[in-house]
Coordinates of C-alpha atoms in Angstrom, one line a residue:
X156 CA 0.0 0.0 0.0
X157 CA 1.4 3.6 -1.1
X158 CA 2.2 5.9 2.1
X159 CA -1.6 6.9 3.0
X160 CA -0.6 11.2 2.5
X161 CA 0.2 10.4 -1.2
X162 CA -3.6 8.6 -1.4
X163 CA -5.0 10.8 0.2
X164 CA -3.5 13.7 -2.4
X165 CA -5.2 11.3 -5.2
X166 CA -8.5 11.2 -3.3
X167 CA -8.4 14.9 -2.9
X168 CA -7.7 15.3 -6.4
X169 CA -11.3 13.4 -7.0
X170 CA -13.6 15.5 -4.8
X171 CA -11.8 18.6 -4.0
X172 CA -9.4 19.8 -1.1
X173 CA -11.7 21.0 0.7
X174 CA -14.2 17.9 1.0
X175 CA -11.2 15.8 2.6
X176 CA -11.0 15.8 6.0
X177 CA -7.6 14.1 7.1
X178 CA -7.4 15.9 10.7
X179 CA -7.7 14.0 13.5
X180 CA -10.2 16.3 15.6
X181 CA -12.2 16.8 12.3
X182 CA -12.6 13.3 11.8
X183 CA -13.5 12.9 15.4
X184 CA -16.9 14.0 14.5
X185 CA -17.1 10.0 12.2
X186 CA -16.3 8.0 14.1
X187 CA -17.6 4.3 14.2
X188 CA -18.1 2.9 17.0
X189 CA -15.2 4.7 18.9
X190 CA -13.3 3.6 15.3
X191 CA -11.6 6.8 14.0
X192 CA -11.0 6.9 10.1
X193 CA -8.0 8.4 8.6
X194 CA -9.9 10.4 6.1
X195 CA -13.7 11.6 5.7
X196 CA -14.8 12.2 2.2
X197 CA -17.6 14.5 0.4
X198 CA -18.2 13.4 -2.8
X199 CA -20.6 15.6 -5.3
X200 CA -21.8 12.6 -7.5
X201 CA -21.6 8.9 -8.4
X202 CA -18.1 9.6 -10.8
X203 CA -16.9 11.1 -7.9
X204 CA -17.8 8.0 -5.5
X205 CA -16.6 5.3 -8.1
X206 CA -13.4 7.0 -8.4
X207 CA -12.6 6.9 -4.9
X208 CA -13.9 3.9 -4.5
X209 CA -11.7 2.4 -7.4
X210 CA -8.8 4.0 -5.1
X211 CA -10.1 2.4 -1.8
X212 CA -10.1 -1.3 -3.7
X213 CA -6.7 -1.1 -5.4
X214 CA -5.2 0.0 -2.0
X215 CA -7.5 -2.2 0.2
X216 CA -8.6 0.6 2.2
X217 CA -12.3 -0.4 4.1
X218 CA -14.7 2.1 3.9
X219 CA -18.2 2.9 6.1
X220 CA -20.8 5.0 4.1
X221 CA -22.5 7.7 5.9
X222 CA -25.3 10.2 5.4
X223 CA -26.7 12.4 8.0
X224 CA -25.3 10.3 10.6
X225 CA -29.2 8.8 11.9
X226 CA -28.2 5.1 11.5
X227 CA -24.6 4.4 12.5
X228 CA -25.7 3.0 15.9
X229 CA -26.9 -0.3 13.8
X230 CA -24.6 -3.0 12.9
X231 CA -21.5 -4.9 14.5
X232 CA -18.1 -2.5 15.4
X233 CA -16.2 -2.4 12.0
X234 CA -12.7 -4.9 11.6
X235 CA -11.4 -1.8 10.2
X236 CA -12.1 1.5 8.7
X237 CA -9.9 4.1 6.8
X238 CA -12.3 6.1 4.6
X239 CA -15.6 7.6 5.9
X240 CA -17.7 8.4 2.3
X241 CA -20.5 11.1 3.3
X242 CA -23.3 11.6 1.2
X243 CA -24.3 15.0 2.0
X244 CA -23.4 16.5 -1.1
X245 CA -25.0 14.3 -3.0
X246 CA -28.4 16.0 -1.9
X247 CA -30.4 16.6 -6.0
X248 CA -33.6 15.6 -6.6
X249 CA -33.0 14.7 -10.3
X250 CA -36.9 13.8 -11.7
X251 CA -39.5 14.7 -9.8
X252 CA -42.3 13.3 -11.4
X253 CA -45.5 13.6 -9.9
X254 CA -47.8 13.1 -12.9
X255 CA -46.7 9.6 -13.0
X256 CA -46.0 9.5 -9.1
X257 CA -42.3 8.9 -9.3
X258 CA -39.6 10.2 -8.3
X259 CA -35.5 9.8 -9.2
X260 CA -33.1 11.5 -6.1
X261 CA -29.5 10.7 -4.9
X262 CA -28.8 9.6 -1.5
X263 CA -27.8 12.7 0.0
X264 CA -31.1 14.4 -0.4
X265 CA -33.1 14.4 3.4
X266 CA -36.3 12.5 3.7
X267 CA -37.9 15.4 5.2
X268 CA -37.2 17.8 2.2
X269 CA -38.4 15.0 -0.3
X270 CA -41.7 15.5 1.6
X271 CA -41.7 18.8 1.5
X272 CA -41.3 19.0 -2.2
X273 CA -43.6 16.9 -2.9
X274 CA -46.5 18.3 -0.9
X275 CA -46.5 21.2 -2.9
X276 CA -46.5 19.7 -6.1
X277 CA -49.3 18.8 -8.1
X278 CA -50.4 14.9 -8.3
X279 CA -53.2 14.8 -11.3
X280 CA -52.7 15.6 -14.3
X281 CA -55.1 18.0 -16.4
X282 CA -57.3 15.1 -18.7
X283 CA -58.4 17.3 -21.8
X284 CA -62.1 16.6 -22.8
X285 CA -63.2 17.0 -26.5
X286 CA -66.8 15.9 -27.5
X287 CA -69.6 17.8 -28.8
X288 CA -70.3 20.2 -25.6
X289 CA -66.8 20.8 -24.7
X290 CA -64.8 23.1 -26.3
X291 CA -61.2 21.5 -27.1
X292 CA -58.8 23.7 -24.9
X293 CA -61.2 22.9 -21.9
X294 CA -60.0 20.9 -18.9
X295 CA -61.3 18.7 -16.1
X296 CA -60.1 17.3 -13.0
X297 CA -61.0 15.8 -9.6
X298 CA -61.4 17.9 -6.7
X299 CA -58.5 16.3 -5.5
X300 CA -56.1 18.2 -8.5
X301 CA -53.1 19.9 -7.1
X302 CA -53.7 18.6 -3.8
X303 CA -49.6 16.7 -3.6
X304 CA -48.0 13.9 -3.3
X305 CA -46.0 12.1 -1.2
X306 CA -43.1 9.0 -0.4
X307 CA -45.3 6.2 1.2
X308 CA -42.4 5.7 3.5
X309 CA -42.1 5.6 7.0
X310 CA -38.5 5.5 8.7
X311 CA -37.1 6.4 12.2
X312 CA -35.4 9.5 12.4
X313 CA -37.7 11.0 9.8
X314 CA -36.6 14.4 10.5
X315 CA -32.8 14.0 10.0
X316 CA -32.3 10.5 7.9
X317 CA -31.2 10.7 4.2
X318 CA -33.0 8.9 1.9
X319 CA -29.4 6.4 1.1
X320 CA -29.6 5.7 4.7
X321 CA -33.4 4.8 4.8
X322 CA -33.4 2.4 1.9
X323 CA -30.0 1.0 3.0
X324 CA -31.2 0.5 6.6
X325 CA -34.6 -0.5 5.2
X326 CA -35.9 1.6 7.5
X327 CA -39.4 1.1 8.6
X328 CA -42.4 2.5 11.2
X329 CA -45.3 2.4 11.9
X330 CA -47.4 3.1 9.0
X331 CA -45.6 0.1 7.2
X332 CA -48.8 -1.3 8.1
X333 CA -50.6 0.5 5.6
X334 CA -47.7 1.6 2.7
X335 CA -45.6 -1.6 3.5
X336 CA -41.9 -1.4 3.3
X337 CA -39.0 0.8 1.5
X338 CA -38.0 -1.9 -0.6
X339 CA -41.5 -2.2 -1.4
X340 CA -41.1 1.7 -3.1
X341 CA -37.8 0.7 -4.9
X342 CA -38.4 1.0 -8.9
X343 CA -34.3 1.1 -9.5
X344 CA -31.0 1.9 -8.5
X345 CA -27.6 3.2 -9.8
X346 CA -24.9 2.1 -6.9
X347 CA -20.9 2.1 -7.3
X348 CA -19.8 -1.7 -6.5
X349 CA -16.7 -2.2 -4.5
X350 CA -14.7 -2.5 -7.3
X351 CA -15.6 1.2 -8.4
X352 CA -17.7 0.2 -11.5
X353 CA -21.4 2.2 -11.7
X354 CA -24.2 -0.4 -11.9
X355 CA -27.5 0.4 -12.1
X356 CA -30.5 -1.8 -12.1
X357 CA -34.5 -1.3 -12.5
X358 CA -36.2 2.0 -13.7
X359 CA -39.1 4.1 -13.9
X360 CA -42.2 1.8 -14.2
X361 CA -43.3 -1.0 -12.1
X362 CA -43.0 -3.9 -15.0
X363 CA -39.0 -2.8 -15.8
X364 CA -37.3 -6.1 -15.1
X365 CA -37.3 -10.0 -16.3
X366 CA -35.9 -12.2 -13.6
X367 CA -34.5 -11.1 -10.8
X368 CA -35.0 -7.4 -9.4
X369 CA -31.7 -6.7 -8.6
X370 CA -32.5 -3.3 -7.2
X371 CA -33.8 -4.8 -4.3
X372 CA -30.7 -6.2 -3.7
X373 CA -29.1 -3.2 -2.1
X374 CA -32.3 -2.3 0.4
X375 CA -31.3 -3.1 3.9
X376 CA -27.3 -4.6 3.0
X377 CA -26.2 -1.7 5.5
X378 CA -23.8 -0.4 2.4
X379 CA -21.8 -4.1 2.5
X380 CA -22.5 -4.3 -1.2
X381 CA -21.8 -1.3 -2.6
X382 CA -22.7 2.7 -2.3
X383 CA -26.0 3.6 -3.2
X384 CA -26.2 6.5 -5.0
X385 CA -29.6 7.6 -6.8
X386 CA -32.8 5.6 -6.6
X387 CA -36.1 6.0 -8.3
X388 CA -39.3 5.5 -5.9
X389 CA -43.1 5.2 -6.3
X390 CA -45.1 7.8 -4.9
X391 CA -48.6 8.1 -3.3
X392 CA -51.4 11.1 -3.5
X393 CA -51.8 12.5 -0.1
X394 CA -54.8 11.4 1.9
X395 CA -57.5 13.1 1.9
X396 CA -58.1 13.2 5.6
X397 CA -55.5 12.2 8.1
X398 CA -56.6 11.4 11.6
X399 CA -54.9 10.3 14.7
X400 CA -56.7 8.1 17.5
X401 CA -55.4 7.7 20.9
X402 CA -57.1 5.5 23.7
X403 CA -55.8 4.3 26.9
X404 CA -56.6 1.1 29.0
X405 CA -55.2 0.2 32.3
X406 CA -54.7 -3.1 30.9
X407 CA -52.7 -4.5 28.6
X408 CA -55.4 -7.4 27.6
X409 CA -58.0 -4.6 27.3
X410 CA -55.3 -2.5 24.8
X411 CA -54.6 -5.3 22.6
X412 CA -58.2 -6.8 21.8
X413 CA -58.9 -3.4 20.6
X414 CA -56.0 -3.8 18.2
X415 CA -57.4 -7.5 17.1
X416 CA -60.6 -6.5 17.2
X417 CA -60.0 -3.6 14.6
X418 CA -57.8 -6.2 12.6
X419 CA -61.1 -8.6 12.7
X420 CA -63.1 -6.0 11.0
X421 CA -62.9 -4.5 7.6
X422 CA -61.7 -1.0 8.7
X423 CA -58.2 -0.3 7.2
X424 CA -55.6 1.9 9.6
X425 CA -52.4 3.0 8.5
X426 CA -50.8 2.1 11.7
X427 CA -52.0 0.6 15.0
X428 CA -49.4 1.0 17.8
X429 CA -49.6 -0.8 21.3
X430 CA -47.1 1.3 23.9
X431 CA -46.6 1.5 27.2
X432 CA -47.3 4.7 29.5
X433 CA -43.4 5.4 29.3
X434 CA -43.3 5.5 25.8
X435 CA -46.0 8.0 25.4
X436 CA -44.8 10.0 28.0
X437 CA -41.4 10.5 26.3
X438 CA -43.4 11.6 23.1
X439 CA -44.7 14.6 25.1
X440 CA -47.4 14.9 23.1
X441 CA -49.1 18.8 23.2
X442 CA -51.8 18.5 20.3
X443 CA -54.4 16.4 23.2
X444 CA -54.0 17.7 26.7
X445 CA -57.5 16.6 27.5
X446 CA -56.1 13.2 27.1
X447 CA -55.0 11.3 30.0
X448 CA -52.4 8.0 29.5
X449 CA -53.4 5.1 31.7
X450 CA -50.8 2.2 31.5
X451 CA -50.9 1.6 27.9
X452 CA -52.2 3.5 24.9
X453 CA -53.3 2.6 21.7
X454 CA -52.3 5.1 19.0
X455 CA -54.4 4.4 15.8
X456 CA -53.0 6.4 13.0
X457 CA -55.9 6.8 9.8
X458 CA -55.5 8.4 6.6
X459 CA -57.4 7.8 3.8
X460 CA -60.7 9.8 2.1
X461 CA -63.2 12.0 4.2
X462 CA -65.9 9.7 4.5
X463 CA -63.8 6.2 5.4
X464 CA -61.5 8.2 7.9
X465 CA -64.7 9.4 9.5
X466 CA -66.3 6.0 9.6
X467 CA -63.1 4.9 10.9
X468 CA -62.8 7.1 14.1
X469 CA -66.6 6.4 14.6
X470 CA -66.3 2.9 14.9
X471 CA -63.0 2.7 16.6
X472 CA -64.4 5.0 19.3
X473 CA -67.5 2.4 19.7
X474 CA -65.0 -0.5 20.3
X475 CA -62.3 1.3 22.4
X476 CA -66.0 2.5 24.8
X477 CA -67.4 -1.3 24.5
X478 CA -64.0 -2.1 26.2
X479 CA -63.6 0.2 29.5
X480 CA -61.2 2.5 27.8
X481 CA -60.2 5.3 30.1
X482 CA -59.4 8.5 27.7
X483 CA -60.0 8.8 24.2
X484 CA -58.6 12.0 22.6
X485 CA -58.3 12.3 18.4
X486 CA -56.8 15.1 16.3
X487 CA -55.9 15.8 12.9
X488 CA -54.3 17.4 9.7
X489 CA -50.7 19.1 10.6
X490 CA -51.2 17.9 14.5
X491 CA -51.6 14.2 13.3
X492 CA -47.9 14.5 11.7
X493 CA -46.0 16.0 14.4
X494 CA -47.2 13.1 16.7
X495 CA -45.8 10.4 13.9
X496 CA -43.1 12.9 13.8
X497 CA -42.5 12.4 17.2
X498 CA -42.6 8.4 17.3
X499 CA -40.1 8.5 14.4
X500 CA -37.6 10.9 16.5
X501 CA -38.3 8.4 19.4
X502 CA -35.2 7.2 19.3
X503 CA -33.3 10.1 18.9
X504 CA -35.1 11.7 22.0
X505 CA -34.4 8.9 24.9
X506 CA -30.2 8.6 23.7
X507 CA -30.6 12.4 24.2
X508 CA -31.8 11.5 27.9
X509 CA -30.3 8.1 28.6
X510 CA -26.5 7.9 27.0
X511 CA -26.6 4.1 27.8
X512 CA -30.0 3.5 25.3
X513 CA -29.9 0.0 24.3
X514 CA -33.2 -0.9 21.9
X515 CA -34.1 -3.6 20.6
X516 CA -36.3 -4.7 17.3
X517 CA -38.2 -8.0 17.8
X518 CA -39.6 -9.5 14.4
X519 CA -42.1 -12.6 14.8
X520 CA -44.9 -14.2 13.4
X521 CA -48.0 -11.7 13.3
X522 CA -50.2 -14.0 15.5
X523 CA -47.1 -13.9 18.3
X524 CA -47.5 -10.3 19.1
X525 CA -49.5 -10.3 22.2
X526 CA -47.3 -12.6 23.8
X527 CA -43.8 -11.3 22.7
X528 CA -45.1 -7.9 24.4
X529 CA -46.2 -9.3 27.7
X530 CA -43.3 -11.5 27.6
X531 CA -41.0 -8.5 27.4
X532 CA -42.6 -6.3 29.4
X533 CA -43.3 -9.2 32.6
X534 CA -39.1 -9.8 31.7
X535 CA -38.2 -5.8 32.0
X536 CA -40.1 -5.4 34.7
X537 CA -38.9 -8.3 36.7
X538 CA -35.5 -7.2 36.6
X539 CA -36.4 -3.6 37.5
X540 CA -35.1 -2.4 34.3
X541 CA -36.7 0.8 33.2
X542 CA -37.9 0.5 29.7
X543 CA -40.0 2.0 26.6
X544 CA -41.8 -0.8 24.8
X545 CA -43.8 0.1 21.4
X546 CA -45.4 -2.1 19.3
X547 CA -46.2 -2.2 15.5
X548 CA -49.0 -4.2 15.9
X549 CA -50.1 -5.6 12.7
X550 CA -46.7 -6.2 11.3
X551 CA -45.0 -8.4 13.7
X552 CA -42.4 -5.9 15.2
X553 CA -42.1 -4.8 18.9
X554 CA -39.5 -2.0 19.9
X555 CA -38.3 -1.9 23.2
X556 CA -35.6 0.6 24.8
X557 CA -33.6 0.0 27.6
X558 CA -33.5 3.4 29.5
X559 CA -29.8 3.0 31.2
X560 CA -27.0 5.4 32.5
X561 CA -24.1 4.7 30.7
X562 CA -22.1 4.4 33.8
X563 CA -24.4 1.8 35.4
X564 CA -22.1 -1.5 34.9
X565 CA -24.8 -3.7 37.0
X566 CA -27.6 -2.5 34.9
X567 CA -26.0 -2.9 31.7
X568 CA -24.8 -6.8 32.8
X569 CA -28.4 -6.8 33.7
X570 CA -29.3 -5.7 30.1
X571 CA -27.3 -7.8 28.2
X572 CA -28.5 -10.9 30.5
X573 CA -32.5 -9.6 29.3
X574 CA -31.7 -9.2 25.5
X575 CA -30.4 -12.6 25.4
X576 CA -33.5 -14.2 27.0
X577 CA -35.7 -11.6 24.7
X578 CA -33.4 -13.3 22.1
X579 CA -34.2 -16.5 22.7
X580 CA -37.6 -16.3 23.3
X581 CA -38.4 -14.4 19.8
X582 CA -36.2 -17.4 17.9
X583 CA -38.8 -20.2 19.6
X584 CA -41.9 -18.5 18.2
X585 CA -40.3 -18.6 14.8
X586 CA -38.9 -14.8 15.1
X587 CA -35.2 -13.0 15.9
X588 CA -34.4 -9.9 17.7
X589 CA -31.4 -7.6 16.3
X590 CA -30.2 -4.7 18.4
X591 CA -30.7 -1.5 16.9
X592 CA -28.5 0.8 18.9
X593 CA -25.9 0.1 22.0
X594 CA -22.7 1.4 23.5
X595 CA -20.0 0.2 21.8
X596 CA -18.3 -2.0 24.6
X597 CA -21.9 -3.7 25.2
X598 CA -22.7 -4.4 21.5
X599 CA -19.7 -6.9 22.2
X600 CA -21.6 -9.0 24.8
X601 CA -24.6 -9.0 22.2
X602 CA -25.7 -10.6 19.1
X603 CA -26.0 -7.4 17.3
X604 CA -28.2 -9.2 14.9
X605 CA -29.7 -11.9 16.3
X606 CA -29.3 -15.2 15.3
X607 CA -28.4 -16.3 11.7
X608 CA -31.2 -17.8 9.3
X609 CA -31.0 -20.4 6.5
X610 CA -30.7 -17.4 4.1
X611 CA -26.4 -16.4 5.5
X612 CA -24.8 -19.1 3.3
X613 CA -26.8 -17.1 0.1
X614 CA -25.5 -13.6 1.9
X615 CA -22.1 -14.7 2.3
X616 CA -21.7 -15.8 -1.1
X617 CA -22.9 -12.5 -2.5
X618 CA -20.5 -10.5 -0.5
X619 CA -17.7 -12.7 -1.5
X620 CA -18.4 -12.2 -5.4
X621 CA -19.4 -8.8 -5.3
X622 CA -16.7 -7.6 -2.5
X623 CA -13.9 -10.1 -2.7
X624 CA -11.4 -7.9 -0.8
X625 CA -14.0 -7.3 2.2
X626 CA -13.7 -3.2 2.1
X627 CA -17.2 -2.3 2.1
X628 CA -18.3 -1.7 5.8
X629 CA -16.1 -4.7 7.0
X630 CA -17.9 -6.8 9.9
X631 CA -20.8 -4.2 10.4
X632 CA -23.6 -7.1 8.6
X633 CA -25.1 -9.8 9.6
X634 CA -22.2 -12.8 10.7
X635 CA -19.5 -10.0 10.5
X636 CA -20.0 -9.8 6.7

């Protein structure tokens, strides 16, 4: 390997003096997992990426892609790491097409400004009508004309995540449950590989492919097989009418036969989440101070037309009173998204609080979900372990954070203990549990994610073609991929 100043004069030639960071205090600011990189990098495009990534293969130097910063908690400690590629120039929204709800952006651009855009652009297009009493240049169009779009995506850390880091995380909430997932969105993909070669896969319409879909390939590989660079996604019309439910029990068996019991019927939410009182507390909700939390709370999230939100909140209300709920509060429009705001940023606002956060995602069979939650929260609660417990209750995903002081050694042994029990449990009713976010000298007592599936002999052979030199985010994946 050439003396590392020399490269880094070539990498500098490629984006620029002033988008190298090679000082040690300035590169202090990316570090992985108390891993300090020799040099941080601000590419402008994908030339610029495959060019330095050409230089990071032929000089075997590991690199850890990064956007704004909102996932790096996930994944294993990295074997090593010498570059640190940001993203945040990369921030153009290249087609914005809203006529035929699409969109093409590179991975820079924030999720929160791809909203914004879009809700101020129109989604219908003007349908000319020529017969005998219309005159030719005359239009018509729903009511619903200009009324925006938007990305059917959900993630955590809405507010400061990059679009790169959503689909590479595969980052998911609440209103999955309704829009399903980000690879779900995915229409194509141009990436660099690790070799430095531009690949793209996919394109603009849903039927673009014959055999396998390739561009799904990158969603959720944590940047182990390659930097993902501009993506094309399907886009929604915004509801109509959004509407936000929230009901408290003082029972946990009360809280979650209201969930089934909306399931059982023909009403569709976009999100039905099962927390406990700590969790709703820490959203500090201020859009329904009439409502009072018992010990769990149901948060129903609608959004759909006028008519079928309204019947929605009708009959919801009727079950939730049929069942002894204790407050029932609703609200709406702009105050409905700051409190799915606020349960995105959830994570974000307890590691502000608690600087030993350790959460948790738990994935299991639908049917499971009732008893992973008491499970987990009977578990917590034994071993006087404060905790934040949410559940995504129609998709089979439960969220729990460990609210810790970093400095607390007997809690934290106390910690790890739980998550392997959580662990184990998940795995025998046919689910896995991967840690989302740790301090670095505890994510070594853990199985960071979970145990390994069927499917790791496939993933390890795909990293070894497509990365045979191992330099793309080097252990961070699943088996230390």
């Amino acid at each position: 390997m050439a003396d590392f100043k020399d490269i880094a004069e070539r990498l500098a030639g490629i984006v620029g003096h002033e988008y190298i960071k090679t000082d040690p205090e300035a590169v202090n600011d990316y570090v992985v997992d108390k891993m300090e990189p020799k040099a941080v990098l601000f590419p402008e495009n994908t030339q610029q990426v495959s060019q330095v990534v050409e230089i990071a293969n032929s000089e075997n130097l590991s690199i850890v892609v990064r956007g704004s910063g909102s996932k790096m908690a996930m994944g294993n400690p990295p074997k090593s790491l010498a570059l640190v590629i940001c993203t945040s120039r990369m921030n153009k929204m290249i087609d914005v097409d809203t006529a035929n709800l699409t969109i093409t952006v590179e991975a820079g651009v924030k999720f929160r400004d791809i909203q914004a855009r879009l809700a101020t652009q129109e989604d219908r297009c003007y349908l000319p009508l020529e017969d005998l009493s219309t005159e030719a240049d005359e239009e018509i169009c729903s009511d619903r004309s200009h009324s925006g779009s938007f990305l059917p995506i959900d993630p955590s850390s809405a507010d400061t995540a990059t679009i790169g880091g959503v689909i590479a995380a595969n980052s998911s909430g609440p209103r999955r449950l309704l829009y399903n997932l980000p690879r779900d969105m995915i229409l194509g993909v141009r990436l660099v590989t690790p070799t430095g070669a531009i690949a793209g896969a996919g394109g603009k319409t849903a039927k673009n492919v014959s055999g396998y879909d390739t561009s799904k390939l990158v969603v959720g590989s944590m940047g182990s097989l390659g930097i993902l660079c501009e993506m094309t996604l399907k886009l929604l019309p915004l509801p109509e009418k959004m509407e936000t439910m929230l009901i408290s029990f003082d029972s946990f068996k009360d809280a979650s036969e209201l969930a089934d019991r909306v399931f059982n019927s023909r009403l569709i939410p976009a999100a039905i989440e099962v927390m406990n009182r700590t969790t709703y507390t820490s959203l500090k909700v201020e859009d329904a101070p009439e409502f009072e939390p018992d010990q769990y709370v149901v948060a129903v999230g609608l959004e759909a037309f006028h008519k079928a939100v309204n019947r929605m909140v009708n009959e919801i209300g009727k079950m939730a009173g049929t069942l002894g709920a204790r407050s029932q509060a609703s609200f709406e429009g702009h105050a409905h998204q700051r409190f799915w705001l606020a349960v995105s940023d959830l994570d974000s606002t307890l590691a502000g609080k608690f600087l030993g956060l350790v959460k948790a995602k738990l994935n299991y069979p639908i049917l499971e979900w009732k008893g992973i939650f008491e499970f987990s929260d009977r578990i917590l609660s034994e071993n006087k372990i404060e905790h934040a417990i949410l559940a995504h209750a129609g998709s089979g995903i439960c969220l729990i954070s460990l609210l810790l002081d970093q400095g607390d050694s007997a809690s934290m042994a106390k910690a790890v203990k739980v998550m392997g029990q959580l662990l184990g449990h998940s795995h025998e009713k046919g689910g896995n549990l991967v840690i989302a976010k740790a301090p670095t000298d505890v994510k070594r007592n853990l199985k960071i994610w979970g145990e390994q599936g069927t499917d790791f002999i496939i993933m390890k052979r795909l990293k070894e073609q497509l990365d045979p030199l191992g330099i793309m985010s080097p252990g961070r994946f699943v088996g230390g991929l």
